[in-house]
Amino acid sequence: GFSALELAQLRGNAAAFTLMKEAITVTPANFDLCNLDSLDVLKQKASAAKEASKLRAAMQLEVPDHLRKCYTLEKVWSVEECNFVLHALKDAVSKRESGWTTDRHVAYATTDVPCKDVPEVDAWVRESLSKRVFSKLASRHGWRYSKSESQSGLYFRDLFFVKYSVDGQAGLALHRDGSIVSFNILLNQAADFEGGGTYVEADDWAYQIEQGDCFVHSGKLRHGGQPITKGERFILVAFVDIDEK
């Protein structure tokens, strides 16, 4: 980074530069701070720092080769299990004073409810996903997995239920998740709605799944919720991160 003196010099703020320069007493400890580079050298350093920042940002958004392909894990939950979870979700929402929330995700808000706010199924959902999804993710991508949550290399960054409806939020704009990998499970029957699915920009395709299926993709891939045109669509969404320790 740059010192306050260097920033004043770079920004052409002569008054601030002069005031700070006069206020500093040069000592052996701060000699390097006061012995400034020329303006041209400072501009070169600033340009190099800007390019390095762009490179770091690009690397953070880069999708690893093993996560470039989206895929579906079929029948992670049975029809009966999906109905059990969906019934508990609707019951919990009916008892919540706020009902469905729309402000948990600031940039790309969804009509959702955190899984932890559906206590009837929260523990079961997490345990079943650990056994049935985390194990498959770990095997496919070479990540550490253990049935013990404290020992597993995978953990939920966020876990929540989403509702799409024609009368409310029909879809979701293109975005990236803050996770390493994300997945969603369809809770109701595909015949209950028209449209929908997960649109992936890189593939220019909206992936649709059946009840109980789990659609998996890199959180760094730009994707969105394809709008539904009829009915209601309920999904469970998971943002998953990796603990490399």
Tab-separated table of C-alpha atoms in Angstrom:
chain	number	residue	atom	x	y	z
A	1	GLY	CA	0.000	0.000	0.000
A	2	PHE	CA	0.904	3.664	-0.113
A	3	SER	CA	1.583	6.036	2.765
A	4	ALA	CA	-0.597	9.124	3.324
A	5	LEU	CA	2.192	11.275	1.877
A	6	GLU	CA	2.430	9.139	-1.252
A	7	LEU	CA	-1.353	9.170	-1.724
A	8	ALA	CA	-1.421	12.975	-1.443
A	9	GLN	CA	1.368	13.176	-4.024
A	10	LEU	CA	-0.363	10.736	-6.390
A	11	ARG	CA	-3.678	12.599	-6.163
A	12	GLY	CA	-2.062	15.991	-6.687
A	13	ASN	CA	-3.236	17.285	-3.319
A	14	ALA	CA	-0.426	19.805	-2.835
A	15	ALA	CA	-1.897	21.421	0.287
A	16	ALA	CA	-2.272	18.133	2.179
A	17	PHE	CA	1.133	16.968	0.979
A	18	THR	CA	2.836	20.150	2.237
A	19	LEU	CA	1.079	20.052	5.619
A	20	MET	CA	2.007	16.410	6.247
A	21	LYS	CA	5.567	16.909	5.004
A	22	GLU	CA	6.121	19.846	7.355
A	23	ALA	CA	4.573	17.989	10.317
A	24	ILE	CA	6.916	14.992	10.050
A	25	THR	CA	10.195	15.003	11.915
A	26	VAL	CA	12.719	12.882	10.039
A	27	THR	CA	14.289	10.165	12.200
A	28	PRO	CA	16.179	6.949	11.366
A	29	ALA	CA	12.930	5.041	12.017
A	30	ASN	CA	10.863	6.931	9.444
A	31	PHE	CA	13.565	7.938	6.976
A	32	ASP	CA	12.202	5.632	4.242
A	33	LEU	CA	8.701	7.039	4.754
A	34	CYS	CA	9.891	10.609	4.242
A	35	ASN	CA	12.308	9.838	1.385
A	36	LEU	CA	9.627	9.673	-1.319
A	37	ASP	CA	9.964	8.293	-4.826
A	38	SER	CA	9.389	10.573	-7.788
A	39	LEU	CA	5.833	11.046	-9.015
A	40	ASP	CA	6.534	8.934	-12.136
A	41	VAL	CA	7.804	6.041	-10.005
A	42	LEU	CA	4.769	6.304	-7.724
A	43	LYS	CA	2.461	6.190	-10.749
A	44	GLN	CA	4.236	3.059	-12.005
A	45	LYS	CA	3.808	1.428	-8.586
A	46	ALA	CA	0.133	2.410	-8.497
A	47	SER	CA	-0.431	0.929	-11.954
A	48	ALA	CA	1.320	-2.309	-10.967
A	49	ALA	CA	-0.764	-2.530	-7.774
A	50	LYS	CA	-3.968	-2.047	-9.790
A	51	GLU	CA	-3.053	-4.854	-12.203
A	52	ALA	CA	-2.142	-7.148	-9.295
A	53	SER	CA	-5.533	-6.418	-7.730
A	54	LYS	CA	-7.307	-7.293	-10.993
A	55	LEU	CA	-5.352	-10.556	-11.193
A	56	ARG	CA	-6.287	-11.504	-7.620
A	57	ALA	CA	-9.952	-10.768	-8.353
A	58	ALA	CA	-9.838	-12.865	-11.537
A	59	MET	CA	-8.234	-15.769	-9.692
A	60	GLN	CA	-10.964	-15.650	-7.048
A	61	LEU	CA	-13.613	-15.928	-9.765
A	62	GLU	CA	-11.827	-18.615	-11.767
A	63	VAL	CA	-13.711	-21.903	-11.899
A	64	PRO	CA	-11.481	-24.953	-11.291
A	65	ASP	CA	-11.423	-27.457	-14.148
A	66	HIS	CA	-13.063	-30.178	-12.076
A	67	LEU	CA	-16.027	-27.880	-11.346
A	68	ARG	CA	-16.611	-26.501	-14.834
A	69	LYS	CA	-19.240	-29.146	-15.640
A	70	CYS	CA	-22.616	-29.019	-13.897
A	71	TYR	CA	-24.293	-32.303	-13.036
A	72	THR	CA	-27.329	-33.864	-11.381
A	73	LEU	CA	-27.431	-36.390	-8.567
A	74	GLU	CA	-30.709	-38.198	-9.156
A	75	LYS	CA	-33.194	-39.134	-6.430
A	76	VAL	CA	-31.181	-37.840	-3.482
A	77	TRP	CA	-34.515	-37.691	-1.663
A	78	SER	CA	-37.553	-39.863	-2.298
A	79	VAL	CA	-40.954	-38.397	-3.152
A	80	GLU	CA	-42.090	-39.165	0.397
A	81	GLU	CA	-39.051	-37.411	1.905
A	82	CYS	CA	-39.575	-34.349	-0.297
A	83	ASN	CA	-43.234	-34.163	0.706
A	84	PHE	CA	-42.254	-34.517	4.375
A	85	VAL	CA	-39.776	-31.628	4.132
A	86	LEU	CA	-42.119	-29.439	2.067
A	87	HIS	CA	-44.999	-29.971	4.502
A	88	ALA	CA	-42.762	-29.026	7.452
A	89	LEU	CA	-41.526	-25.951	5.561
A	90	LYS	CA	-45.024	-24.675	4.762
A	91	ASP	CA	-46.141	-25.337	8.324
A	92	ALA	CA	-43.160	-23.417	9.738
A	93	VAL	CA	-43.725	-20.479	7.372
A	94	SER	CA	-47.413	-20.276	8.358
A	95	LYS	CA	-46.354	-19.893	12.003
A	96	ARG	CA	-43.664	-17.276	11.348
A	97	GLU	CA	-44.743	-13.690	11.940
A	98	SER	CA	-42.555	-12.570	9.023
A	99	GLY	CA	-43.482	-15.515	6.780
A	100	TRP	CA	-41.049	-15.839	3.875
A	101	THR	CA	-38.047	-13.479	4.038
A	102	THR	CA	-36.846	-11.382	1.112
A	103	ASP	CA	-33.873	-9.515	2.567
A	104	ARG	CA	-31.301	-12.116	3.673
A	105	HIS	CA	-29.244	-11.811	0.483
A	106	VAL	CA	-28.693	-8.130	-0.246
A	107	ALA	CA	-27.404	-8.188	-3.832
A	108	TYR	CA	-29.590	-11.018	-5.197
A	109	ALA	CA	-32.446	-11.492	-2.785
A	110	THR	CA	-34.562	-14.630	-2.826
A	111	THR	CA	-37.908	-15.398	-1.244
A	112	ASP	CA	-36.535	-17.808	1.309
A	113	VAL	CA	-36.421	-19.291	4.794
A	114	PRO	CA	-33.231	-20.558	6.490
A	115	CYS	CA	-33.255	-24.287	7.084
A	116	LYS	CA	-32.525	-23.714	10.770
A	117	ASP	CA	-35.884	-21.946	11.032
A	118	VAL	CA	-37.674	-25.189	10.173
A	119	PRO	CA	-36.698	-27.126	13.318
A	120	GLU	CA	-38.905	-30.123	12.540
A	121	VAL	CA	-36.610	-31.164	9.679
A	122	ASP	CA	-33.401	-29.143	10.098
A	123	ALA	CA	-31.335	-31.888	11.737
A	124	TRP	CA	-32.625	-34.556	9.358
A	125	VAL	CA	-31.937	-32.391	6.290
A	126	ARG	CA	-28.342	-31.717	7.329
A	127	GLU	CA	-27.633	-35.336	8.228
A	128	SER	CA	-29.131	-36.724	5.022
A	129	LEU	CA	-27.287	-34.217	2.834
A	130	SER	CA	-24.022	-35.027	4.578
A	131	LYS	CA	-24.475	-38.748	3.920
A	132	ARG	CA	-26.045	-38.614	0.474
A	133	VAL	CA	-24.561	-35.488	-1.145
A	134	PHE	CA	-21.343	-34.568	0.671
A	135	SER	CA	-20.032	-38.108	0.277
A	136	LYS	CA	-20.612	-37.990	-3.490
A	137	LEU	CA	-19.125	-34.507	-3.845
A	138	ALA	CA	-16.020	-35.560	-1.924
A	139	SER	CA	-15.590	-38.713	-3.999
A	140	ARG	CA	-16.026	-36.887	-7.305
A	141	HIS	CA	-13.808	-33.898	-6.536
A	142	GLY	CA	-11.211	-35.384	-4.197
A	143	TRP	CA	-12.332	-33.536	-1.069
A	144	ARG	CA	-12.048	-34.858	2.469
A	145	TYR	CA	-15.227	-36.412	3.845
A	146	SER	CA	-16.243	-37.885	7.168
A	147	LYS	CA	-19.621	-38.877	8.589
A	148	SER	CA	-18.603	-36.798	11.595
A	149	GLU	CA	-19.459	-33.168	10.812
A	150	SER	CA	-16.515	-31.923	12.870
A	151	GLN	CA	-14.101	-34.048	10.810
A	152	SER	CA	-15.574	-33.457	7.377
A	153	GLY	CA	-13.863	-31.135	4.898
A	154	LEU	CA	-17.249	-29.906	3.637
A	155	TYR	CA	-19.554	-27.550	5.471
A	156	PHE	CA	-22.635	-25.429	4.785
A	157	ARG	CA	-21.950	-21.761	4.227
A	158	ASP	CA	-25.692	-21.304	3.905
A	159	LEU	CA	-28.667	-23.660	3.706
A	160	PHE	CA	-32.131	-22.339	2.912
A	161	PHE	CA	-35.458	-22.994	1.224
A	162	VAL	CA	-36.555	-20.872	-1.752
A	163	LYS	CA	-40.006	-20.274	-3.185
A	164	TYR	CA	-40.627	-19.164	-6.778
A	165	SER	CA	-44.144	-18.200	-7.813
A	166	VAL	CA	-45.858	-16.376	-10.626
A	167	ASP	CA	-47.539	-14.024	-8.162
A	168	GLY	CA	-44.291	-13.336	-6.268
A	169	GLN	CA	-40.666	-13.870	-7.232
A	170	ALA	CA	-40.698	-15.839	-10.478
A	171	GLY	CA	-36.926	-16.085	-11.025
A	172	LEU	CA	-33.517	-14.720	-10.095
A	173	ALA	CA	-31.040	-12.651	-12.122
A	174	LEU	CA	-27.599	-13.887	-13.127
A	175	HIS	CA	-25.160	-13.935	-10.225
A	176	ARG	CA	-22.364	-15.837	-8.526
A	177	ASP	CA	-22.623	-17.474	-5.114
A	178	GLY	CA	-20.037	-16.907	-2.419
A	179	SER	CA	-19.390	-20.644	-2.187
A	180	ILE	CA	-16.997	-23.172	-3.679
A	181	VAL	CA	-19.882	-25.374	-4.800
A	182	SER	CA	-23.654	-24.944	-4.692
A	183	PHE	CA	-26.552	-27.297	-5.175
A	184	ASN	CA	-30.332	-27.274	-5.119
A	185	ILE	CA	-32.947	-29.979	-4.619
A	186	LEU	CA	-36.448	-29.749	-6.097
A	187	LEU	CA	-39.018	-30.307	-3.345
A	188	ASN	CA	-42.281	-30.380	-5.283
A	189	GLN	CA	-43.261	-32.130	-8.492
A	190	ALA	CA	-42.022	-30.647	-11.761
A	191	ALA	CA	-45.622	-30.838	-12.993
A	192	ASP	CA	-46.590	-28.217	-10.379
A	193	PHE	CA	-45.048	-25.419	-12.445
A	194	GLU	CA	-43.915	-24.417	-15.900
A	195	GLY	CA	-40.537	-22.918	-16.760
A	196	GLY	CA	-38.019	-22.715	-13.955
A	197	GLY	CA	-34.690	-24.451	-13.560
A	198	THR	CA	-31.138	-23.222	-13.067
A	199	TYR	CA	-29.826	-21.181	-15.993
A	200	VAL	CA	-26.026	-21.432	-16.405
A	201	GLU	CA	-24.555	-18.644	-18.527
A	202	ALA	CA	-21.472	-20.575	-19.666
A	203	ASP	CA	-23.686	-23.348	-21.086
A	204	ASP	CA	-26.515	-21.039	-22.195
A	205	TRP	CA	-28.916	-23.617	-20.826
A	206	ALA	CA	-31.560	-23.861	-18.128
A	207	TYR	CA	-31.120	-27.162	-16.302
A	208	GLN	CA	-34.337	-28.697	-15.034
A	209	ILE	CA	-34.600	-31.561	-12.568
A	210	GLU	CA	-37.244	-33.841	-11.108
A	211	GLN	CA	-38.551	-33.950	-7.557
A	212	GLY	CA	-35.806	-35.176	-5.200
A	213	ASP	CA	-32.979	-34.595	-7.709
A	214	CYS	CA	-29.951	-32.501	-6.747
A	215	PHE	CA	-28.387	-30.091	-9.271
A	216	VAL	CA	-24.723	-29.295	-8.543
A	217	HIS	CA	-22.580	-26.461	-9.926
A	218	SER	CA	-19.614	-24.289	-9.036
A	219	GLY	CA	-20.609	-21.280	-6.966
A	220	LYS	CA	-18.293	-19.211	-9.181
A	221	LEU	CA	-20.250	-19.952	-12.361
A	222	ARG	CA	-22.665	-17.175	-13.275
A	223	HIS	CA	-26.151	-18.614	-13.023
A	224	GLY	CA	-29.711	-17.592	-12.291
A	225	GLY	CA	-33.159	-18.890	-11.510
A	226	GLN	CA	-35.022	-19.356	-14.783
A	227	PRO	CA	-38.421	-17.665	-14.287
A	228	ILE	CA	-41.458	-19.878	-13.916
A	229	THR	CA	-44.533	-19.007	-15.967
A	230	LYS	CA	-47.107	-21.018	-14.033
A	231	GLY	CA	-47.534	-22.489	-10.554
A	232	GLU	CA	-45.022	-22.608	-7.716
A	233	ARG	CA	-41.507	-24.062	-7.431
A	234	PHE	CA	-39.908	-24.957	-4.094
A	235	ILE	CA	-36.224	-25.827	-3.750
A	236	LEU	CA	-33.640	-26.338	-1.046
A	237	VAL	CA	-30.435	-24.402	-1.787
A	238	ALA	CA	-27.030	-25.142	-0.271
A	239	PHE	CA	-23.837	-23.081	-0.447
A	240	VAL	CA	-20.962	-25.386	0.443
A	241	ASP	CA	-17.368	-24.488	1.279
A	242	ILE	CA	-14.251	-26.596	1.793
A	243	ASP	CA	-12.152	-26.730	4.925
A	244	GLU	CA	-8.687	-27.693	3.680
A	245	LYS	CA	-7.173	-28.117	7.157
